[in-house]
């Protein structure tokens, strides 16, 4: 079978990692440049695992933008939809790592915020089997915010399989968390597969009990929900049945990109099925998919840098095409 392409939409940016571990950005002196962006990490995982993916984003016409384009090409990814913007610089994120592998962010937003609805519509999205919307920044500002919301509704109405990961970052939303919740609900309403962290599930649903939160996301519109629980595994639910799939124990160095790698591995496995919606209704098959994805996410935690860690995934994680 000729495997169809998965289209990933959102930011492509430079992560400058502070290599002074457990030092905040005020005191940090040493930084390592890495390619990043949540949907870019998803896309990189799909191609690294042997799948076909295309990325839709916008970068600046500067050395950082050219570096990102080259990185995507090196991943044998279709980069034809990565638009180079001569008017805005490439988005940059500064990342400070803690001893437990967790991190905080400072964003300097650039070109990715200026992706328009016209540019989304002009992409070859109809050639894609699955369309993944995953972005920490997409819902922040126009024109991309309005374009993103309109586009996710359009592709769902056209019958495409839609995946959504909200990637909530408290430092980005500050006093606008209510706005984030409303916007995230609009995306969940149009999604077949929703991946959230435990914090995001509780925040978006308004329920402190995880089971109630998942049921709420199903009522909003999600067909299947995966809640990543770190070392405690992943809760997967199809609205009829649910299960917690155990995690793979590792020594975490940097968790950046682990959730994205989980999503990429999951979507790649979905893409092996002629109708992924049928797979969502089979809880036993879903558990197998999530178990494989947990392993991919865990391995990414053992290395620094999202895409660079993803590029190092071993062959044991590859899912045969067809």
mmCIF file of C-alpha atoms in Angstrom:
data_model
loop_
_atom_site.group_PDB
_atom_site.id
_atom_site.type_symbol
_atom_site.label_atom_id
_atom_site.label_comp_id
_atom_site.label_asym_id
_atom_site.label_seq_id
_atom_site.Cartn_x
_atom_site.Cartn_y
_atom_site.Cartn_z
ATOM 1 C CA UNK A 1 0.000 0.000 0.000
ATOM 2 C CA UNK A 2 1.257 3.480 -0.871
ATOM 3 C CA UNK A 3 1.182 5.213 2.494
ATOM 4 C CA UNK A 4 -0.649 8.567 2.442
ATOM 5 C CA UNK A 5 0.891 11.715 3.878
ATOM 6 C CA UNK A 6 0.232 13.211 7.311
ATOM 7 C CA UNK A 7 0.116 17.013 7.330
ATOM 8 C CA UNK A 8 1.288 18.819 10.480
ATOM 9 C CA UNK A 9 0.459 22.496 11.017
ATOM 10 C CA UNK A 10 1.950 25.016 13.434
ATOM 11 C CA UNK A 11 5.142 26.700 14.535
ATOM 12 C CA UNK A 12 8.656 25.854 13.442
ATOM 13 C CA UNK A 13 11.205 27.623 15.608
ATOM 14 C CA UNK A 14 14.635 27.735 17.177
ATOM 15 C CA UNK A 15 14.981 26.436 20.727
ATOM 16 C CA UNK A 16 17.968 27.939 22.508
ATOM 17 C CA UNK A 17 18.545 25.544 25.411
ATOM 18 C CA UNK A 18 20.375 26.854 28.444
ATOM 19 C CA UNK A 19 22.958 24.146 29.068
ATOM 20 C CA UNK A 20 23.603 25.400 32.600
ATOM 21 C CA UNK A 21 21.297 22.826 34.216
ATOM 22 C CA UNK A 22 18.983 24.021 36.987
ATOM 23 C CA UNK A 23 19.893 27.646 36.248
ATOM 24 C CA UNK A 24 17.224 30.177 35.323
ATOM 25 C CA UNK A 25 17.473 32.285 32.185
ATOM 26 C CA UNK A 26 18.556 35.324 34.193
ATOM 27 C CA UNK A 27 21.802 33.621 35.197
ATOM 28 C CA UNK A 28 22.279 31.234 32.247
ATOM 29 C CA UNK A 29 25.369 31.815 30.118
ATOM 30 C CA UNK A 30 25.569 28.887 27.711
ATOM 31 C CA UNK A 31 22.986 27.956 25.082
ATOM 32 C CA UNK A 32 22.639 25.234 22.467
ATOM 33 C CA UNK A 33 20.707 25.897 19.237
ATOM 34 C CA UNK A 34 18.107 23.247 18.329
ATOM 35 C CA UNK A 35 15.286 22.997 15.817
ATOM 36 C CA UNK A 36 11.911 22.883 17.574
ATOM 37 C CA UNK A 37 8.202 23.598 17.604
ATOM 38 C CA UNK A 38 5.561 21.141 18.803
ATOM 39 C CA UNK A 39 4.046 20.190 15.405
ATOM 40 C CA UNK A 40 7.517 20.089 13.864
ATOM 41 C CA UNK A 41 8.497 17.528 16.485
ATOM 42 C CA UNK A 42 5.424 15.463 15.589
ATOM 43 C CA UNK A 43 6.326 15.628 11.909
ATOM 44 C CA UNK A 44 9.941 14.679 12.597
ATOM 45 C CA UNK A 45 8.838 11.640 14.592
ATOM 46 C CA UNK A 46 6.599 10.387 11.783
ATOM 47 C CA UNK A 47 9.360 10.516 9.184
ATOM 48 C CA UNK A 48 11.995 9.106 11.559
ATOM 49 C CA UNK A 49 9.727 6.131 12.184
ATOM 50 C CA UNK A 50 9.430 5.525 8.447
ATOM 51 C CA UNK A 51 6.212 7.392 7.668
ATOM 52 C CA UNK A 52 5.377 10.174 5.226
ATOM 53 C CA UNK A 53 4.757 13.675 6.526
ATOM 54 C CA UNK A 54 4.583 17.238 5.299
ATOM 55 C CA UNK A 55 4.949 20.354 7.394
ATOM 56 C CA UNK A 56 3.042 23.614 6.958
ATOM 57 C CA UNK A 57 4.559 26.627 8.660
ATOM 58 C CA UNK A 58 6.362 29.924 8.131
ATOM 59 C CA UNK A 59 9.929 30.902 8.999
ATOM 60 C CA UNK A 60 11.950 34.079 8.518
ATOM 61 C CA UNK A 61 14.321 34.755 5.639
ATOM 62 C CA UNK A 62 17.294 34.629 8.003
ATOM 63 C CA UNK A 63 19.991 32.124 9.021
ATOM 64 C CA UNK A 64 17.669 30.518 11.576
ATOM 65 C CA UNK A 65 14.905 30.036 9.011
ATOM 66 C CA UNK A 66 17.313 28.511 6.502
ATOM 67 C CA UNK A 67 18.673 26.214 9.214
ATOM 68 C CA UNK A 68 15.145 25.009 9.995
ATOM 69 C CA UNK A 69 14.325 24.381 6.323
ATOM 70 C CA UNK A 70 17.526 22.366 5.960
ATOM 71 C CA UNK A 71 16.754 20.393 9.130
ATOM 72 C CA UNK A 72 13.351 19.412 7.743
ATOM 73 C CA UNK A 73 14.943 18.374 4.455
ATOM 74 C CA UNK A 74 17.500 16.264 6.335
ATOM 75 C CA UNK A 75 14.571 14.403 7.900
ATOM 76 C CA UNK A 76 13.405 13.402 4.383
ATOM 77 C CA UNK A 77 10.314 15.476 5.020
ATOM 78 C CA UNK A 78 8.320 17.264 2.352
ATOM 79 C CA UNK A 79 9.237 20.871 3.163
ATOM 80 C CA UNK A 80 7.469 22.421 0.167
ATOM 81 C CA UNK A 81 4.836 23.962 2.450
ATOM 82 C CA UNK A 82 7.353 25.733 4.690
ATOM 83 C CA UNK A 83 6.975 29.369 3.644
ATOM 84 C CA UNK A 84 9.888 31.804 3.941
ATOM 85 C CA UNK A 85 8.710 35.228 5.128
ATOM 86 C CA UNK A 86 10.893 38.205 4.222
ATOM 87 C CA UNK A 87 9.074 40.563 6.573
ATOM 88 C CA UNK A 88 9.298 38.763 9.915
ATOM 89 C CA UNK A 89 12.139 36.929 11.704
ATOM 90 C CA UNK A 90 12.093 33.271 12.658
ATOM 91 C CA UNK A 91 10.436 32.544 15.998
ATOM 92 C CA UNK A 92 12.890 31.844 18.842
ATOM 93 C CA UNK A 93 12.283 30.160 22.202
ATOM 94 C CA UNK A 94 14.737 30.268 25.085
ATOM 95 C CA UNK A 95 14.465 27.184 27.286
ATOM 96 C CA UNK A 96 15.776 26.651 30.806
ATOM 97 C CA UNK A 97 16.074 23.068 32.045
ATOM 98 C CA UNK A 98 15.641 21.835 35.610
ATOM 99 C CA UNK A 99 17.256 18.813 37.244
ATOM 100 C CA UNK A 100 14.130 16.679 36.767
ATOM 101 C CA UNK A 101 14.060 17.323 33.013
ATOM 102 C CA UNK A 102 11.162 19.797 33.156
ATOM 103 C CA UNK A 103 11.535 23.238 31.592
ATOM 104 C CA UNK A 104 10.227 26.778 31.223
ATOM 105 C CA UNK A 105 10.092 29.017 28.162
ATOM 106 C CA UNK A 106 10.569 32.557 26.921
ATOM 107 C CA UNK A 107 9.251 33.126 23.380
ATOM 108 C CA UNK A 108 10.239 35.765 20.846
ATOM 109 C CA UNK A 109 7.379 35.313 18.365
ATOM 110 C CA UNK A 110 8.100 35.798 14.686
ATOM 111 C CA UNK A 111 7.125 34.529 11.245
ATOM 112 C CA UNK A 112 4.936 31.585 12.286
ATOM 113 C CA UNK A 113 2.353 34.022 13.716
ATOM 114 C CA UNK A 114 1.766 35.414 10.232
ATOM 115 C CA UNK A 115 0.579 32.279 8.429
ATOM 116 C CA UNK A 116 -2.701 33.247 6.733
ATOM 117 C CA UNK A 117 -5.904 31.414 5.881
ATOM 118 C CA UNK A 118 -5.151 31.852 2.181
ATOM 119 C CA UNK A 119 -1.772 30.151 2.618
ATOM 120 C CA UNK A 120 -3.395 27.298 4.545
ATOM 121 C CA UNK A 121 -6.003 26.811 1.831
ATOM 122 C CA UNK A 122 -3.341 26.849 -0.871
ATOM 123 C CA UNK A 123 -1.452 23.970 0.744
ATOM 124 C CA UNK A 124 -1.906 20.433 -0.582
ATOM 125 C CA UNK A 125 -4.013 19.442 2.407
ATOM 126 C CA UNK A 126 -6.487 17.402 0.372
ATOM 127 C CA UNK A 127 -3.682 14.935 -0.406
ATOM 128 C CA UNK A 128 -3.271 14.176 3.307
ATOM 129 C CA UNK A 129 -4.955 11.344 5.197
ATOM 130 C CA UNK A 130 -4.468 12.861 8.665
ATOM 131 C CA UNK A 131 -4.090 16.524 9.561
ATOM 132 C CA UNK A 132 -2.477 17.344 12.886
ATOM 133 C CA UNK A 133 -3.039 20.681 14.598
ATOM 134 C CA UNK A 134 -0.555 21.076 17.409
ATOM 135 C CA UNK A 135 0.920 24.347 18.512
ATOM 136 C CA UNK A 136 1.881 26.113 21.688
ATOM 137 C CA UNK A 137 1.462 29.462 19.932
ATOM 138 C CA UNK A 138 -1.125 29.070 17.155
ATOM 139 C CA UNK A 139 -4.059 30.287 19.237
ATOM 140 C CA UNK A 140 -2.297 33.395 20.568
ATOM 141 C CA UNK A 141 -2.506 36.012 17.822
ATOM 142 C CA UNK A 142 -4.026 36.837 14.475
ATOM 143 C CA UNK A 143 -3.736 36.326 11.593
ATOM 144 C CA UNK A 144 -2.703 32.748 12.398
ATOM 145 C CA UNK A 145 -5.208 32.275 15.240
ATOM 146 C CA UNK A 146 -8.263 32.985 13.057
ATOM 147 C CA UNK A 147 -6.786 31.052 10.142
ATOM 148 C CA UNK A 148 -6.060 28.046 12.381
ATOM 149 C CA UNK A 149 -9.587 27.922 13.845
ATOM 150 C CA UNK A 150 -11.223 28.315 10.455
ATOM 151 C CA UNK A 151 -8.993 25.707 8.846
ATOM 152 C CA UNK A 152 -9.507 22.990 11.476
ATOM 153 C CA UNK A 153 -13.267 23.326 11.005
ATOM 154 C CA UNK A 154 -12.911 23.226 7.225
ATOM 155 C CA UNK A 155 -10.817 20.064 7.055
ATOM 156 C CA UNK A 156 -13.106 18.298 9.536
ATOM 157 C CA UNK A 157 -16.130 19.189 7.398
ATOM 158 C CA UNK A 158 -14.260 17.755 4.406
ATOM 159 C CA UNK A 159 -14.014 14.428 6.219
ATOM 160 C CA UNK A 160 -10.318 14.458 7.110
ATOM 161 C CA UNK A 161 -9.051 12.699 10.228
ATOM 162 C CA UNK A 162 -8.112 15.529 12.599
ATOM 163 C CA UNK A 163 -5.636 15.355 15.480
ATOM 164 C CA UNK A 164 -5.255 18.137 18.060
ATOM 165 C CA UNK A 165 -2.748 18.808 20.862
ATOM 166 C CA UNK A 166 -3.228 22.135 22.712
ATOM 167 C CA UNK A 167 0.327 22.354 24.131
ATOM 168 C CA UNK A 168 -0.703 24.788 26.868
ATOM 169 C CA UNK A 169 2.097 26.996 28.214
ATOM 170 C CA UNK A 170 1.131 29.070 31.259
ATOM 171 C CA UNK A 171 3.885 31.634 30.609
ATOM 172 C CA UNK A 172 2.391 32.386 27.196
ATOM 173 C CA UNK A 173 -1.208 32.844 28.325
ATOM 174 C CA UNK A 174 -0.645 34.516 31.717
ATOM 175 C CA UNK A 175 -3.963 36.257 32.541
ATOM 176 C CA UNK A 176 -5.736 34.978 29.397
ATOM 177 C CA UNK A 177 -6.271 31.369 30.451
ATOM 178 C CA UNK A 178 -10.040 31.650 29.967
ATOM 179 C CA UNK A 179 -9.433 32.650 26.362
ATOM 180 C CA UNK A 180 -7.185 29.629 25.891
ATOM 181 C CA UNK A 181 -9.873 27.293 27.266
ATOM 182 C CA UNK A 182 -12.500 28.670 24.897
ATOM 183 C CA UNK A 183 -10.209 28.402 21.886
ATOM 184 C CA UNK A 184 -9.033 24.902 22.815
ATOM 185 C CA UNK A 185 -12.653 23.750 23.146
ATOM 186 C CA UNK A 186 -13.308 24.956 19.588
ATOM 187 C CA UNK A 187 -10.443 22.774 18.371
ATOM 188 C CA UNK A 188 -11.476 19.733 20.449
ATOM 189 C CA UNK A 189 -14.945 20.058 18.923
ATOM 190 C CA UNK A 190 -13.424 19.401 15.490
ATOM 191 C CA UNK A 191 -10.927 16.683 16.451
ATOM 192 C CA UNK A 192 -11.061 12.909 16.110
ATOM 193 C CA UNK A 193 -7.989 12.365 18.301
ATOM 194 C CA UNK A 194 -7.061 14.690 21.171
ATOM 195 C CA UNK A 195 -3.845 14.370 23.156
ATOM 196 C CA UNK A 196 -3.613 16.331 26.409
ATOM 197 C CA UNK A 197 -1.501 16.335 29.544
ATOM 198 C CA UNK A 198 -3.217 15.791 32.880
ATOM 199 C CA UNK A 199 -3.005 19.536 33.530
ATOM 200 C CA UNK A 200 -4.542 20.374 30.147
ATOM 201 C CA UNK A 201 -7.357 17.870 30.613
ATOM 202 C CA UNK A 202 -8.343 19.411 33.937
ATOM 203 C CA UNK A 203 -7.920 22.969 32.661
ATOM 204 C CA UNK A 204 -9.954 22.609 29.462
ATOM 205 C CA UNK A 205 -12.687 20.443 30.975
ATOM 206 C CA UNK A 206 -12.977 22.261 34.276
ATOM 207 C CA UNK A 207 -13.008 18.948 36.174
ATOM 208 C CA UNK A 208 -10.387 18.046 38.782
ATOM 209 C CA UNK A 209 -11.273 14.369 38.426
ATOM 210 C CA UNK A 210 -9.481 12.954 35.397
ATOM 211 C CA UNK A 211 -12.246 10.540 34.422
ATOM 212 C CA UNK A 212 -14.837 13.324 34.464
ATOM 213 C CA UNK A 213 -12.485 15.534 32.456
ATOM 214 C CA UNK A 214 -12.080 12.915 29.733
ATOM 215 C CA UNK A 215 -15.849 12.422 29.538
ATOM 216 C CA UNK A 216 -16.226 16.175 29.120
ATOM 217 C CA UNK A 217 -13.778 16.213 26.190
ATOM 218 C CA UNK A 218 -15.791 13.446 24.558
ATOM 219 C CA UNK A 219 -18.992 15.464 25.030
ATOM 220 C CA UNK A 220 -17.332 18.473 23.412
ATOM 221 C CA UNK A 221 -16.568 16.369 20.334
ATOM 222 C CA UNK A 222 -13.382 14.309 20.660
ATOM 223 C CA UNK A 223 -13.680 10.739 19.364
ATOM 224 C CA UNK A 224 -10.617 9.470 21.244
ATOM 225 C CA UNK A 225 -8.662 11.120 24.070
ATOM 226 C CA UNK A 226 -5.147 10.325 25.254
ATOM 227 C CA UNK A 227 -4.015 11.853 28.561
ATOM 228 C CA UNK A 228 -0.266 11.552 29.114
ATOM 229 C CA UNK A 229 0.568 11.017 32.793
ATOM 230 C CA UNK A 230 4.379 11.016 32.716
ATOM 231 C CA UNK A 231 5.846 8.109 34.667
ATOM 232 C CA UNK A 232 2.318 6.848 35.377
ATOM 233 C CA UNK A 233 1.636 6.057 31.720
ATOM 234 C CA UNK A 234 -1.162 7.205 29.407
ATOM 235 C CA UNK A 235 -4.915 7.130 29.866
ATOM 236 C CA UNK A 236 -6.596 6.275 26.571
ATOM 237 C CA UNK A 237 -10.361 6.522 26.043
ATOM 238 C CA UNK A 238 -12.625 6.088 23.031
ATOM 239 C CA UNK A 239 -15.742 7.273 24.836
ATOM 240 C CA UNK A 240 -16.955 3.722 25.469
ATOM 241 C CA UNK A 241 -13.955 2.116 27.125
ATOM 242 C CA UNK A 242 -10.765 3.399 28.701
ATOM 243 C CA UNK A 243 -7.479 2.024 30.026
ATOM 244 C CA UNK A 244 -4.221 3.246 31.524
ATOM 245 C CA UNK A 245 -1.252 2.015 29.491
ATOM 246 C CA UNK A 246 1.979 1.799 31.550
ATOM 247 C CA UNK A 247 4.952 4.025 30.766
ATOM 248 C CA UNK A 248 8.511 2.889 30.046
ATOM 249 C CA UNK A 249 10.867 3.755 32.948
ATOM 250 C CA UNK A 250 13.814 5.951 31.902
ATOM 251 C CA UNK A 251 16.172 8.499 33.437
ATOM 252 C CA UNK A 252 14.772 11.751 32.060
ATOM 253 C CA UNK A 253 17.322 14.345 30.944
ATOM 254 C CA UNK A 254 15.022 16.624 28.939
ATOM 255 C CA UNK A 255 11.289 16.048 28.434
ATOM 256 C CA UNK A 256 11.054 18.616 25.615
ATOM 257 C CA UNK A 257 9.379 16.974 22.635
ATOM 258 C CA UNK A 258 8.422 13.753 24.421
ATOM 259 C CA UNK A 259 4.684 14.442 24.162
ATOM 260 C CA UNK A 260 5.111 15.423 20.523
ATOM 261 C CA UNK A 261 7.029 12.222 19.807
ATOM 262 C CA UNK A 262 4.179 10.317 21.466
ATOM 263 C CA UNK A 263 1.700 12.009 19.120
ATOM 264 C CA UNK A 264 3.858 11.419 16.049
ATOM 265 C CA UNK A 265 4.236 7.720 16.852
ATOM 266 C CA UNK A 266 0.494 7.422 17.437
ATOM 267 C CA UNK A 267 -0.471 9.138 14.193
ATOM 268 C CA UNK A 268 2.049 7.071 12.231
ATOM 269 C CA UNK A 269 0.409 3.905 13.552
ATOM 270 C CA UNK A 270 -3.068 5.279 12.790
ATOM 271 C CA UNK A 271 -1.903 5.943 9.254
ATOM 272 C CA UNK A 272 -1.254 2.236 8.697
ATOM 273 C CA UNK A 273 -5.022 1.662 8.771
ATOM 274 C CA UNK A 274 -7.299 2.428 5.857
ATOM 275 C CA UNK A 275 -9.837 3.950 8.242
ATOM 276 C CA UNK A 276 -8.252 5.179 11.509
ATOM 277 C CA UNK A 277 -11.719 5.841 12.963
ATOM 278 C CA UNK A 278 -12.342 2.088 13.067
ATOM 279 C CA UNK A 279 -9.127 1.688 15.069
ATOM 280 C CA UNK A 280 -10.304 4.265 17.610
ATOM 281 C CA UNK A 281 -13.316 2.086 18.412
ATOM 282 C CA UNK A 282 -11.148 -0.951 19.273
ATOM 283 C CA UNK A 283 -9.744 -0.412 22.765
ATOM 284 C CA UNK A 284 -7.381 -3.415 22.586
ATOM 285 C CA UNK A 285 -5.802 -2.132 19.369
ATOM 286 C CA UNK A 286 -5.632 1.355 20.854
ATOM 287 C CA UNK A 287 -3.758 0.028 23.886
ATOM 288 C CA UNK A 288 -1.158 -1.573 21.597
ATOM 289 C CA UNK A 289 -0.720 1.700 19.711
ATOM 290 C CA UNK A 290 -0.352 3.707 22.919
ATOM 291 C CA UNK A 291 2.128 1.225 24.389
ATOM 292 C CA UNK A 292 4.373 1.684 21.345
ATOM 293 C CA UNK A 293 3.966 5.455 21.542
ATOM 294 C CA UNK A 294 4.863 5.498 25.241
ATOM 295 C CA UNK A 295 8.146 3.807 24.359
ATOM 296 C CA UNK A 296 8.936 6.426 21.723
ATOM 297 C CA UNK A 297 8.150 9.307 24.068
ATOM 298 C CA UNK A 298 10.249 7.774 26.841
ATOM 299 C CA UNK A 299 13.326 7.416 24.624
ATOM 300 C CA UNK A 300 13.134 11.067 23.591
ATOM 301 C CA UNK A 301 13.354 12.033 27.297
ATOM 302 C CA UNK A 302 16.820 10.465 27.515
ATOM 303 C CA UNK A 303 18.461 13.047 25.230
ATOM 304 C CA UNK A 304 18.644 16.845 25.080
ATOM 305 C CA UNK A 305 16.812 18.727 22.331
ATOM 306 C CA UNK A 306 13.529 17.749 20.733
ATOM 307 C CA UNK A 307 14.216 17.080 17.060
ATOM 308 C CA UNK A 308 17.819 15.997 17.658
ATOM 309 C CA UNK A 309 16.547 13.440 20.196
ATOM 310 C CA UNK A 310 13.805 12.318 17.819
ATOM 311 C CA UNK A 311 16.360 11.819 15.038
ATOM 312 C CA UNK A 312 18.153 9.378 17.346
ATOM 313 C CA UNK A 313 15.176 7.050 17.772
ATOM 314 C CA UNK A 314 16.190 3.441 17.264
ATOM 315 C CA UNK A 315 14.915 1.077 14.567
ATOM 316 C CA UNK A 316 13.058 -0.920 17.235
ATOM 317 C CA UNK A 317 10.379 1.792 17.229
ATOM 318 C CA UNK A 318 9.748 1.697 13.488
ATOM 319 C CA UNK A 319 6.322 0.528 12.382
ATOM 320 C CA UNK A 320 6.343 -1.245 9.004
ATOM 321 C CA UNK A 321 4.371 0.637 6.361
ATOM 322 C CA UNK A 322 1.409 -1.043 4.723
#
